[in-house]
C-alpha cells in the first residue's frame, strides 16, 4: 500500500493484480493472528448470509479443527445457544432499517468440546453500491463474565450482610459502601461517598480516627477500633472497625459493626454497678448509723457481719469483743448458750420469727425486740441475720394507750350514765310540774291541797331550772365562752348574805349553818369575779345540805400567805378516799354508789373546779366515810381596800306603785307574755303588747307615751336586735330592756351594742326585773 501511495508510476494489470494478491495475503495474516473474529456478510432479504466472510480464528474460539467453519455463518450460528438467536435476528432486522448504526450483543455458545463460552459481537451495517453489508468482530468474554459473576456474588453478600462493609481510599473518601451504612446512619450512600469520611465522624473522635488512618496507610491491620459517627437525624452511633490495608491499590477494606446498643448496655451496667456500690455504701452507712443491733452468722454460728452497736453492747454485757469469724454461741455465758443456740437453730431450719425480751436494769426494765431471718442461697439456708431494737419507749406508749383507751371507755360509760341521770333529772321534775298542774284543775280542790300542789310545782320547776343551768354552764366552759370579770367583793357581808339565803333550806333538814370568820376586823375586801365565786360557794353549800342529814355546816374564810381560803365543812356521809378525785370529774356523780346518788346533774363540782381554775386557784377535799367532808377553795388574795357606798340604794319598785310608766311588752310566746303581764300589771299606768318586731316598731311610732320596752330577742321575722336598731333610728330616749331564754356568753354585750339599755335572762325573777326598771325610773 505504501508503495502504491508513494509512487506516481503507472503499473501494468499484472503488477496491480500481484500487489492486490499480496495485500489480501497480508490482511489474511492479520485476521489469522488477531485474538478476535472478524466477519461480514451481505444482507438481502431475511437471513441468507450472502458473500459471508469469517476470519480463521473462529475455529480456535469454538475448539474446532482449522477450516471447520470456513466462511459459513450458518455453521457458526449453529453453535450459539438457541435462546439467544431471536435477539440476534431482531438486531439484524434492525440493521436493515438503520444503516450506519452500531449493534452489540452478548451471548453464549456451546463449543465442540461441550464447554460453554461467552462471546460478544459488535457490528455496523454499511450501504455500498445499493447493497447492505454488515461488518463486525466477535471476542471471547468468558473470563470477564466469570469475574462479573463473582463480583455480583460478592455484592450480594455485601448487600445482604447486617454488618457494614466498605472500601475506602487513602485519600479519605469511601469508594464502596453496602446498604447497611444507609440503614445504620440514615445518610444516603451517595452522600457518604461524596464527602470525606471525617465529615461524618463525631468531633471528639476525629483526632483518634486520623491517627488510626495513618497506621492503616502504613500497612498495618486494625482490629476493634471504636469511634462515633453522626447520623442524619443528629443521633450518635458507636462503630467498631476491623480494617485490612492494600497499599498498592491505595485502599483499605473495612468490616464495621454498629455497637451502639452494646455501648449503651455497658453504660447502663456501669451506672448499675455504681448505683449498687452506692447502695451498698448507703446500706453500710445506715447499718453503722442505726441505733439498732445488727449481726449475721453462718451455719456454724460464726459471725459474718456485726455492726458497732451490737459489738459495743455485747462487750459491755459479757466482756467479749465480737468480730467476724467468732462463734456467737461460744462467746455467750454458759447459762445463755442453750437458749440462744436454740434460737439460731430455728433460723438455720429456715424459720423466720420475732421475740421480745424484758431485760431488768438498774434504771428499770428495758424491752428488746429481736427479728431472726434466714439467709438463703440457691434454695439452701447458709446462715441467718438478726435485728435487735430497743422498744422500751414503744412498750411504755402501748401501756399509756391502753390506759387512755380504758379512760375513754370509762368516760363513755360515765357519759352514758350521765345521760341516763339527765333523763331522770329532767323527766322527774317535769312529771311533778305537769302532774300537779293537772291536779290544780280539779273543781273540789281544797285550799290546803292547792297550796301544797303549788309548792311542789315550784320546787320541781326550780329543780329543772338548776339542771338546765348546770348543762348550760358546763357547755359554756367546754366551748371557752366563759369570761372573767373582776370586781370588789365585801367578803364578810357577802358570806352573811349567802348563808342567810341557804339557812331556810338547811332549817328544813334541821341543820345549823354558821359563818366562821378567822380574820380580825369587820371589813375585808377582795378583787375577784363575784358571779364565779357565788357559783363556787353556792354549789359547795348546796352539796353540804344535800349530803348532811344532821349536824352543822360551817362556812369559813381565812388568809394564808398570798391566798384567800374559803371553806365549807359538814357532818354528812363523807366521801371514801378512792372517790375524792373522781367527784370533780364531769358526769361522775351518776356513777357514785347508791348511798351517794342524790338527785342532781352530777356537774356541780366539775363546774366549781373549772371556775376555781379560771380564777387561778385550787380546790381540794378532806373527808372520810361517815365522818363528814371539808372542801377548801384557795384563791389569789387580790386586796380591794375601799368599801362600796350603799347609801344611795333605791326603794325596790315592787314595793311601790308607779303611775307614769307606759310599758310595751314585745313577746311572741303566750306563756311568757301572760307571766310578764301578771307580775307588772298592777304597777304601771298602761301596758301594751306587740307579738313581733314589726308591730313593736309601728306602735312606738304611733304612741309617744311608751317609755319602756321589754324586748324579746328571739322572735320570728326580725329579731329583737334588729327591732331595737330600727326603733333607735327615731327614738333614743325610750328605755329598752332585752330579755332572752338563751343567756349565752356575749348576748348581753350584743344587746347593749344595738341600743338596749339593759338585759335580763329568762326565767325572769320579779325582784330582778323591778330592780332593773328601778335604775331608769
XYZ file of C-alpha atoms in Angstrom, residues 156-626:
471
model
C -24.926 -9.871 47.156
C -23.014 -10.877 50.264
C -22.214 -7.204 50.964
C -25.789 -6.118 50.390
C -27.378 -8.864 52.460
C -24.984 -8.552 55.379
C -26.192 -6.880 58.579
C -22.660 -5.656 59.106
C -21.297 -2.643 57.298
C -18.630 -3.232 54.643
C -16.667 -0.546 52.898
C -13.796 0.087 50.554
C -12.118 3.376 51.403
C -9.300 5.155 49.657
C -6.235 6.513 51.367
C -7.404 9.878 50.011
C -10.052 9.986 52.754
C -13.135 9.081 50.667
C -15.273 5.984 50.658
C -15.129 4.064 47.369
C -17.794 1.492 48.083
C -20.440 1.066 50.836
C -23.010 -1.650 51.264
C -26.663 -0.734 52.066
C -26.168 -1.401 55.771
C -24.470 2.003 56.036
C -27.603 3.833 54.977
C -29.722 1.698 57.297
C -27.451 2.381 60.244
C -26.601 6.067 59.793
C -29.568 7.273 57.762
C -27.308 9.009 55.191
C -27.840 8.029 51.530
C -24.877 6.044 50.233
C -24.339 8.653 47.501
C -23.907 11.377 50.124
C -21.499 9.253 52.144
C -19.436 8.641 49.003
C -19.379 12.316 48.041
C -17.726 13.665 51.205
C -14.607 12.836 53.225
C -15.482 10.255 55.829
C -14.151 12.520 58.606
C -17.115 14.824 57.900
C -19.331 12.162 59.450
C -17.127 11.380 62.450
C -18.156 12.746 65.858
C -15.954 15.807 66.570
C -14.412 14.386 69.737
C -13.253 11.279 67.814
C -11.773 12.993 64.714
C -8.201 13.155 66.033
C -8.168 9.470 67.063
C -9.656 8.493 63.687
C -6.968 10.442 61.796
C -4.284 8.752 63.885
C -5.640 5.284 63.157
C -5.874 6.118 59.431
C -2.135 6.880 59.443
C -1.475 3.478 60.975
C -3.535 1.768 58.221
C -1.818 3.739 55.440
C 1.479 2.426 56.838
C 0.202 -1.064 56.023
C -0.927 -2.277 59.461
C -4.146 -4.111 60.059
C -6.524 -2.644 62.649
C -8.865 -4.630 64.861
C -11.734 -3.372 67.030
C -11.061 0.325 66.665
C -14.068 2.219 68.034
C -15.318 5.668 67.126
C -18.602 7.540 66.850
C -20.419 8.627 63.693
C -23.105 11.295 63.391
C -26.402 10.046 61.943
C -28.557 12.074 59.611
C -31.126 12.672 62.405
C -28.374 14.061 64.666
C -28.087 10.992 66.867
C -24.767 9.285 67.548
C -23.763 5.707 66.670
C -20.792 3.801 68.009
C -18.931 1.774 65.321
C -16.292 -0.952 65.716
C -13.775 -1.343 62.833
C -11.650 -4.211 61.546
C -9.585 -2.898 58.604
C -7.192 -4.501 56.102
C -4.930 -2.145 54.079
C -3.977 -2.654 50.408
C -1.139 -0.138 49.948
C -0.520 -0.912 46.259
C -4.096 -0.063 45.394
C -4.166 2.811 47.959
C -7.305 1.376 49.547
C -8.400 -0.389 52.654
C -11.303 -2.763 53.170
C -13.239 -2.441 56.389
C -15.746 -4.614 58.209
C -17.726 -2.361 60.519
C -20.300 -3.203 63.192
C -22.826 -0.968 64.983
C -22.057 -1.395 68.696
C -24.271 1.438 69.979
C -26.585 -0.901 71.856
C -23.614 -2.689 73.393
C -22.156 0.646 74.448
C -25.475 1.684 75.962
C -25.693 -1.608 77.829
C -22.141 -1.130 79.075
C -23.056 2.385 80.169
C -26.159 1.136 81.978
C -24.146 -1.672 83.541
C -21.599 0.856 84.731
C -24.364 3.027 86.152
C -25.943 -0.032 87.774
C -22.580 -1.028 89.222
C -22.006 2.477 90.557
C -25.538 2.552 91.944
C -25.067 -0.864 93.529
C -21.821 0.288 95.093
C -23.551 3.474 96.259
C -26.457 1.455 97.662
C -24.002 -0.863 99.352
C -22.217 2.124 100.867
C -25.543 3.650 101.932
C -26.734 0.386 103.461
C -23.480 0.087 105.316
C -23.790 3.687 106.500
C -27.363 3.030 107.613
C -26.399 -0.179 109.371
C -23.485 1.507 111.099
C -25.501 4.657 111.809
C -28.576 2.937 113.200
C -29.245 2.651 116.913
C -30.300 -0.961 116.374
C -28.095 -4.007 116.798
C -27.442 -5.905 113.551
C -25.477 -9.121 113.079
C -25.316 -12.108 110.726
C -23.933 -15.631 111.201
C -23.192 -18.728 109.119
C -24.279 -22.353 109.533
C -21.587 -22.833 112.205
C -22.853 -19.854 114.277
C -19.798 -17.833 113.260
C -20.189 -14.113 112.721
C -20.393 -12.971 109.108
C -21.155 -9.348 109.890
C -21.631 -7.252 113.016
C -22.296 -3.531 113.427
C -20.600 -1.470 116.120
C -23.788 -1.099 118.214
C -24.141 -4.845 118.833
C -20.368 -5.158 119.187
C -20.323 -2.458 121.891
C -23.421 -3.772 123.721
C -22.118 -7.340 123.732
C -18.730 -6.178 125.034
C -20.370 -4.177 127.827
C -22.725 -7.019 128.757
C -20.421 -10.042 128.536
C -16.868 -8.675 128.245
C -16.254 -10.340 124.863
C -15.269 -8.437 121.710
C -17.182 -9.966 118.794
C -15.561 -9.967 115.343
C -16.220 -11.810 112.069
C -15.324 -15.473 112.466
C -16.069 -15.616 116.206
C -18.724 -18.135 117.333
C -21.810 -16.368 118.687
C -22.740 -19.327 120.859
C -19.295 -19.862 122.353
C -18.965 -16.147 123.162
C -22.039 -16.267 125.431
C -22.016 -17.094 129.142
C -22.747 -20.749 129.818
C -26.297 -20.222 131.189
C -27.365 -18.393 127.995
C -25.809 -20.775 125.445
C -28.708 -23.298 125.218
C -31.334 -20.566 124.822
C -29.527 -18.662 122.053
C -28.330 -21.805 120.279
C -31.949 -22.979 120.067
C -32.905 -19.608 118.577
C -30.138 -19.731 115.982
C -31.060 -23.349 115.153
C -34.625 -22.246 114.406
C -33.236 -19.717 111.913
C -30.988 -22.339 110.289
C -34.106 -24.522 109.951
C -35.469 -21.761 107.678
C -37.785 -20.243 110.284
C -38.439 -16.536 110.413
C -39.619 -15.175 113.770
C -39.515 -12.265 116.227
C -39.113 -12.351 120.003
C -39.313 -9.803 122.801
C -37.018 -9.887 125.825
C -37.565 -7.933 129.039
C -34.168 -7.022 130.482
C -34.077 -5.771 134.113
C -31.579 -2.928 134.672
C -30.728 -0.532 137.471
C -32.842 2.141 135.718
C -35.857 -0.067 135.152
C -36.921 -2.766 132.724
C -35.713 -2.426 129.135
C -37.648 -4.187 126.361
C -35.744 -5.581 123.370
C -37.306 -6.883 120.140
C -35.174 -9.213 118.006
C -36.098 -10.310 114.467
C -34.468 -13.507 113.135
C -34.320 -14.133 109.366
C -32.685 -16.989 107.439
C -30.140 -16.255 104.684
C -30.987 -18.465 101.704
C -28.765 -19.115 98.670
C -29.827 -21.408 95.832
C -32.647 -22.739 97.978
C -30.331 -23.629 100.873
C -30.100 -21.863 104.236
C -26.488 -20.776 104.687
C -26.919 -18.594 107.763
C -29.106 -16.028 109.458
C -29.421 -12.309 110.139
C -30.669 -10.601 113.288
C -32.038 -7.145 114.026
C -32.324 -6.067 117.646
C -34.320 -2.949 118.593
C -34.883 -1.187 121.888
C -38.694 -1.000 122.106
C -38.906 0.341 125.654
C -40.478 3.632 124.509
C -42.983 1.788 122.318
C -43.899 -0.559 125.161
C -44.437 2.355 127.513
C -46.522 4.140 124.874
C -48.607 0.988 124.436
C -49.232 0.992 128.174
C -50.232 4.662 128.015
C -52.509 3.963 125.048
C -54.120 1.139 126.972
C -54.676 3.487 129.894
C -56.087 6.133 127.545
C -58.363 3.504 125.992
C -59.588 2.397 129.388
C -60.074 6.040 130.357
C -62.023 6.729 127.160
C -64.164 3.671 127.770
C -64.717 4.849 131.347
C -65.621 8.305 130.029
C -68.127 6.783 127.604
C -69.586 4.735 130.417
C -69.868 7.794 132.632
C -71.433 9.834 129.836
C -73.996 7.113 129.295
C -74.725 7.093 132.996
C -74.872 10.903 132.961
C -77.360 10.925 130.083
C -79.461 8.408 131.922
C -79.319 10.608 135.016
C -80.145 13.718 132.953
C -83.179 11.959 131.595
C -84.200 11.244 135.174
C -83.409 14.787 136.352
C -85.474 16.360 133.559
C -88.381 13.928 133.479
C -88.849 13.748 137.264
C -89.482 17.477 137.928
C -91.347 17.766 134.624
C -93.609 14.940 135.794
C -94.216 16.867 139.035
C -94.976 20.096 137.197
C -97.348 18.553 134.679
C -98.941 16.164 137.165
C -99.742 18.673 139.889
C -100.732 21.307 137.316
C -103.366 18.826 136.153
C -104.495 18.279 139.786
C -104.895 22.047 140.280
C -107.624 21.967 137.655
C -109.875 19.782 139.840
C -113.120 21.563 140.888
C -113.352 20.479 144.528
C -109.680 21.091 145.388
C -109.193 22.314 148.983
C -107.130 25.412 149.730
C -104.625 23.335 151.667
C -104.063 20.939 148.773
C -103.901 23.837 146.345
C -101.033 25.415 148.309
C -99.367 22.010 148.632
C -99.554 21.378 144.886
C -98.287 24.879 144.031
C -95.337 24.361 146.382
C -94.498 21.029 144.665
C -94.737 22.663 141.227
C -92.417 25.466 142.356
C -89.846 23.013 143.767
C -89.980 20.890 140.611
C -89.513 23.983 138.450
C -86.511 25.091 140.464
C -85.017 21.609 140.259
C -85.497 21.541 136.484
C -84.063 25.048 136.161
C -80.974 24.039 138.176
C -80.415 21.075 135.868
C -80.742 23.240 132.752
C -78.432 25.874 134.269
C -75.778 23.226 135.004
C -75.929 21.917 131.444
C -75.669 25.452 130.041
C -72.749 26.295 132.357
C -70.748 23.155 131.503
C -71.333 23.705 127.772
C -70.086 27.298 128.140
C -66.991 26.059 129.960
C -66.256 23.404 127.309
C -66.672 25.897 124.434
C -64.477 28.512 126.141
C -67.251 31.115 126.265
C -66.824 31.936 129.969
C -65.084 35.254 130.654
C -63.722 36.537 133.935
C -64.956 39.956 135.132
C -63.455 41.036 138.441
C -64.993 43.418 140.926
C -64.624 44.399 144.588
C -66.296 41.916 146.981
C -67.091 42.645 150.645
C -66.324 39.139 151.931
C -67.989 39.385 155.362
C -71.253 40.867 154.126
C -71.246 38.594 151.079
C -70.900 35.387 153.151
C -73.509 36.573 155.670
C -75.949 37.183 152.816
C -75.107 33.848 151.163
C -75.507 31.830 154.361
C -78.725 33.657 155.178
C -80.066 32.636 151.759
C -79.385 28.931 152.458
C -80.333 28.998 156.153
C -84.027 28.412 155.425
C -83.193 25.368 153.251
C -80.907 23.982 155.970
C -83.562 24.562 158.608
C -85.952 22.276 156.707
C -83.475 19.408 157.395
C -82.932 20.625 160.981
C -79.355 21.595 160.143
C -77.426 24.507 161.601
C -75.387 26.651 159.160
C -72.918 29.220 160.503
C -70.118 31.520 159.262
C -66.627 31.111 160.739
C -64.527 34.283 160.490
C -60.867 33.557 161.155
C -59.774 37.132 160.443
C -59.731 40.090 162.830
C -61.836 43.070 161.872
C -65.194 43.696 160.274
C -64.042 44.962 156.865
C -62.436 42.638 154.314
C -62.475 43.214 150.555
C -61.026 41.093 147.732
C -60.855 41.603 143.987
C -62.416 38.637 142.150
C -65.247 37.573 139.844
C -68.251 37.744 142.162
C -70.523 35.644 139.894
C -67.988 32.814 139.707
C -67.328 32.990 143.450
C -71.066 32.891 144.083
C -71.444 29.792 141.912
C -68.479 28.088 143.631
C -69.651 28.621 147.204
C -73.343 28.080 146.404
C -72.576 24.660 144.910
C -70.465 23.670 147.932
C -73.163 24.782 150.416
C -75.948 23.065 148.434
C -73.950 19.812 148.356
C -73.277 20.065 152.084
C -77.007 20.465 152.789
C -77.866 17.650 150.325
C -75.470 15.071 151.814
C -75.839 16.004 155.518
C -78.735 14.540 157.469
C -77.896 16.001 160.874
C -75.397 18.280 162.483
C -73.772 21.545 161.408
C -72.479 23.166 158.222
C -69.676 25.704 158.692
C -68.761 28.242 156.002
C -65.482 29.989 156.767
C -62.640 32.056 155.369
C -59.027 32.780 156.231
C -55.822 34.175 154.740
C -52.726 32.031 154.206
C -49.729 33.801 152.709
C -50.911 35.401 149.447
C -54.010 33.209 149.194
C -57.553 33.654 150.449
C -59.048 30.380 151.684
C -62.811 29.658 151.671
C -64.009 26.505 153.402
C -67.242 24.519 153.644
C -67.370 21.798 156.299
C -70.243 19.405 157.019
C -71.030 16.459 159.276
C -72.558 14.437 156.449
C -71.975 10.994 154.988
C -68.419 11.737 153.858
C -66.519 10.535 150.784
C -64.262 7.496 150.533
C -60.595 8.047 149.674
C -60.899 6.356 146.269
C -63.685 8.744 145.215
C -62.186 12.045 146.306
C -60.585 12.819 142.927
C -63.440 11.388 140.873
C -66.098 13.708 142.331
C -64.532 16.661 140.466
C -64.876 14.896 137.107
C -67.758 15.655 134.807
C -70.597 13.153 134.770
C -69.148 11.383 137.827
C -71.998 11.822 140.281
C -74.206 9.376 138.443
C -71.630 6.645 139.000
C -71.282 7.048 142.779
C -72.644 4.252 144.955
C -76.350 4.242 145.686
C -75.984 5.826 149.100
C -74.448 8.917 147.466
C -76.761 9.062 144.462
C -78.904 12.019 145.455
C -80.833 13.990 142.878
C -78.753 16.321 140.669
C -76.916 16.526 137.376
C -73.512 15.441 138.641
C -71.952 18.563 137.098
C -71.853 20.858 140.135
C -68.335 20.069 141.408
C -66.984 19.912 137.836
C -68.299 23.449 137.295
C -66.817 24.515 140.652
C -63.390 23.125 139.791
C -63.443 24.818 136.339
C -64.340 28.194 137.858
C -61.670 27.848 140.561
C -59.033 27.148 137.894
C -60.260 30.127 135.845
C -59.642 32.305 138.921
C -56.112 30.776 139.161
C -56.976 28.931 142.370
C -57.087 25.374 143.724
C -59.787 23.204 145.290
C -59.413 20.087 147.423
C -61.386 17.918 149.817
C -60.603 16.221 153.110
C -63.071 13.510 154.089
C -63.674 10.052 155.453
C -66.750 7.911 155.114
C -69.378 8.763 157.750
